[in-house]
Amino acid sequence: MCGIFGCILKDQNAAPVIHTALKRLEYRGYDSVGEATVHDGKLYIKKDQGKIDEVHLTRNLDDLPGNLGIGHTRWATHGAPLEVNAHPHSDCSGQIAVAHNGIVENFAELKAELENRGHVFRSKTDTEVIVHLIEDVLKNNPALSLTEAVLESARKLDGSYSIAVISAKEPDKIVCARKESPLVIGIGENAIYCASDIPAFLPLTNKAVIVDDGELVAISLKGWEIRKISDGAPVTREIKVIDWAPEMAVKQGYPHFMLKEIHEQPTCLRNTLRLQEHYLDLMSTFLDRAREVFLIACGTSYHACLGASYMFSKLAFLATYPVIASEFIEQHGKSVSVDSAILAVSQSGETADTLASVNAARQRAATILGLTNVIGSTLTRVSRVYIGQQSGPEIGVAATKTFTSQLSVLAELALRLAKKRGKVSQDEMDYLADKLKRLPDIVETIIRTQEAKIRELAKKYKDAKTFFFLGRGISTATAYEGRLKLMEIAYVPAIAFPAGESKHGPISLVEQGFPVIFICPKDETHKTLIGNIMEMKARGASIITIVEEDDEEVKRLSDDYVEIPKGVPDVLSPIPFVIPLQLFAYYMAVERGHNPDMPRNLAKSVTVK
Ligand code: AGP
């Protein structure tokens, strides 16, 4: 997720306005920043890696001439956070510049075609193909306007994008286009703006025009013109008056970043499904070659590893060992060797416990693989191969969207491994790949249809002293994650363990009204789990179930239940089944008067051991 902004001002320099607007978009990405303006027939660009304030200090982002320009604050997905990869990107002629938020899925083939036609690329980004594409279209059709050239180029892009394009040859216009990534226009007095999000221009104007998916818009001081990208048909759109306070606007109207990020998961999962095949294949090769595979992480990322161990075993018949990072050296430090593969999973890529384990394994020549959300983080630098999960910045301290994205990537790895090892047929592969692709819609349905009910559950149980979170099989990982969420943001002591363990001790805690949350997909564990529900029920527990929508048997046994659309394969079930648990923890925190975004005693990235 990145932030783009553009503006055309009647009597003002654009650069300082762009700089301030990018600061308001910093929550969308902050590993590099840049601006481009047009003045007297020339294009001016300033950009560098680093946070906005750091780059401004060294490069002075306000010092660019011209009343028209664009800017970008980056969250790297393709290409490390370096000056050369920062946006805006310009074409060979240095006349056109583009800022982009999204992922161009077909950038590799477009880049090859453009290079064959003589275009010279400077960066490792997917974005750069866009500006060379526009240049190429104009080279072949010099009579075309910038608007027409962007229209023709956008039709060739697969994936997601929200772009702002300027040209020294058309110094009075900014052309924008969007597919999936957000784009809004701000209508000011003697000024017009384009941005990823309303907060970028809300202090300057509360009049916005929302650009819909698949639309292009050309803006100038004369107004704006919206067209459908598919056929160029003109579109009319009313101005909306935004009544958010700026603080709310940064959260797009959500009361907390955590709730916004829970709701963002369908989009994040779609982005995570756009990973480059090459990295998934390469990583699965290293996993396949290893004598043993350790999955190392902390907290929520560890729960993703726990879920992944079931995926690798069930799909690829590969035993993998999920290990809590702070225990790894004690537990396995001496057994690691050149034949070991370490898959370290870390949203921040900076967790000290995880990095310490990775370093210890590196010293014993193990192969280090990384899965992270932060390109350019330490984990990406110490990994032989890493995958960026493309979830965008996660501002809430509690991991939500990054957890389901991690699981999605790990499921893709398990599928590739299964194919490589001949453990699944192509039909099974296609079936599971199709189910994975449908998960964003399923998550969307859960949030839309169950959120109100979950909020009521939080009101009902807000004074409960503790909870059990129980599951069997891969749902054990979901249970652990639901428990962590409730503990870390609602401060409710909770216990999670495999449901089969109840009779080996924990069940002694159960008394009348003791709330027990069961995660029960209709998988191979379903029947046995019903037995576990009965044993709790017999002791007076309040039974709360996360259950498939047609599971009447479990619903009858439940005091309360939350429904999940049916038909999700067991190996993918943690992704939809965790959503109600994230929402439950969030609303319990709100009901108990806590700020879910800033839980006490916690930091987003634990860089101390
Ligand atoms: C999750 O909600 C917590 N914030 C915490 O457990 C986190 O998952 C853990 O610290 C690991 O962080 P990482 O993924 O950045 O390595």
mmCIF file with all atom_site columns, C-alpha atoms in Angstrom, residues 23 36 221-222 228 244 247 260 281 293 312 331 333 342 373 386 391 409 433 447 465 468 505 510 520 599:
data_model
loop_
_atom_site.group_PDB
_atom_site.id
_atom_site.type_symbol
_atom_site.label_atom_id
_atom_site.label_alt_id
_atom_site.label_comp_id
_atom_site.label_asym_id
_atom_site.label_entity_id
_atom_site.label_seq_id
_atom_site.pdbx_PDB_ins_code
_atom_site.Cartn_x
_atom_site.Cartn_y
_atom_site.Cartn_z
_atom_site.occupancy
_atom_site.B_iso_or_equiv
_atom_site.pdbx_formal_charge
_atom_site.auth_seq_id
_atom_site.auth_comp_id
_atom_site.auth_asym_id
_atom_site.auth_atom_id
_atom_site.pdbx_PDB_model_num
ATOM 1  C CA . LYS A 1 23  ? 2.839   13.598  5.446   1.00 0.00 ? 23  LYS A CA 1
ATOM 2  C CA . ALA A 1 36  ? 7.763   15.597  -9.418  1.00 0.00 ? 36  ALA A CA 1
ATOM 3  C CA . LEU A 1 221 ? -7.952  24.065  -13.125 1.00 0.00 ? 221 LEU A CA 1
ATOM 4  C CA . LYS A 1 222 ? -10.892 23.979  -15.528 1.00 0.00 ? 222 LYS A CA 1
ATOM 5  C CA . LYS A 1 228 ? -14.281 4.433   -18.323 1.00 0.00 ? 228 LYS A CA 1
ATOM 6  C CA . TRP A 1 244 ? -15.073 13.494  8.715   1.00 0.00 ? 244 TRP A CA 1
ATOM 7  C CA . GLU A 1 247 ? -8.252  12.371  12.601  1.00 0.00 ? 247 GLU A CA 1
ATOM 8  C CA . LYS A 1 260 ? -9.846  -0.623  9.437   1.00 0.00 ? 260 LYS A CA 1
ATOM 9  C CA . ASP A 1 281 ? 8.944   -21.531 -6.799  1.00 0.00 ? 281 ASP A CA 1
ATOM 10 C CA . VAL A 1 293 ? 12.488  -27.376 7.935   1.00 0.00 ? 293 VAL A CA 1
ATOM 11 C CA . PHE A 1 312 ? 2.895   -28.640 4.678   1.00 0.00 ? 312 PHE A CA 1
ATOM 12 C CA . GLN A 1 331 ? 15.722  -26.343 21.684  1.00 0.00 ? 331 GLN A CA 1
ATOM 13 C CA . GLY A 1 333 ? 20.503  -24.778 18.146  1.00 0.00 ? 333 GLY A CA 1
ATOM 14 C CA . ILE A 1 342 ? 14.885  -22.051 8.332   1.00 0.00 ? 342 ILE A CA 1
ATOM 15 C CA . ASN A 1 373 ? 5.742   -7.525  5.190   1.00 0.00 ? 373 ASN A CA 1
ATOM 16 C CA . TYR A 1 386 ? 12.496  -13.847 0.869   1.00 0.00 ? 386 TYR A CA 1
ATOM 17 C CA . SER A 1 391 ? -0.150  -6.470  3.095   1.00 0.00 ? 391 SER A CA 1
ATOM 18 C CA . VAL A 1 409 ? 1.483   -17.162 1.298   1.00 0.00 ? 409 VAL A CA 1
ATOM 19 C CA . ALA A 1 433 ? -5.832  -22.712 -5.844  1.00 0.00 ? 433 ALA A CA 1
ATOM 20 C CA . ILE A 1 447 ? -17.366 -9.289  7.988   1.00 0.00 ? 447 ILE A CA 1
ATOM 21 C CA . LYS A 1 465 ? -13.103 -13.289 33.657  1.00 0.00 ? 465 LYS A CA 1
ATOM 22 C CA . PHE A 1 468 ? -10.976 -21.090 26.654  1.00 0.00 ? 468 PHE A CA 1
ATOM 23 C CA . GLY A 1 505 ? -6.069  -31.059 33.136  1.00 0.00 ? 505 GLY A CA 1
ATOM 24 C CA . VAL A 1 510 ? -14.683 -25.229 34.024  1.00 0.00 ? 510 VAL A CA 1
ATOM 25 C CA . CYS A 1 520 ? -15.124 -26.021 14.393  1.00 0.00 ? 520 CYS A CA 1
ATOM 26 C CA . PRO A 1 599 ? -2.522  -1.810  23.923  1.00 0.00 ? 599 PRO A CA 1
#
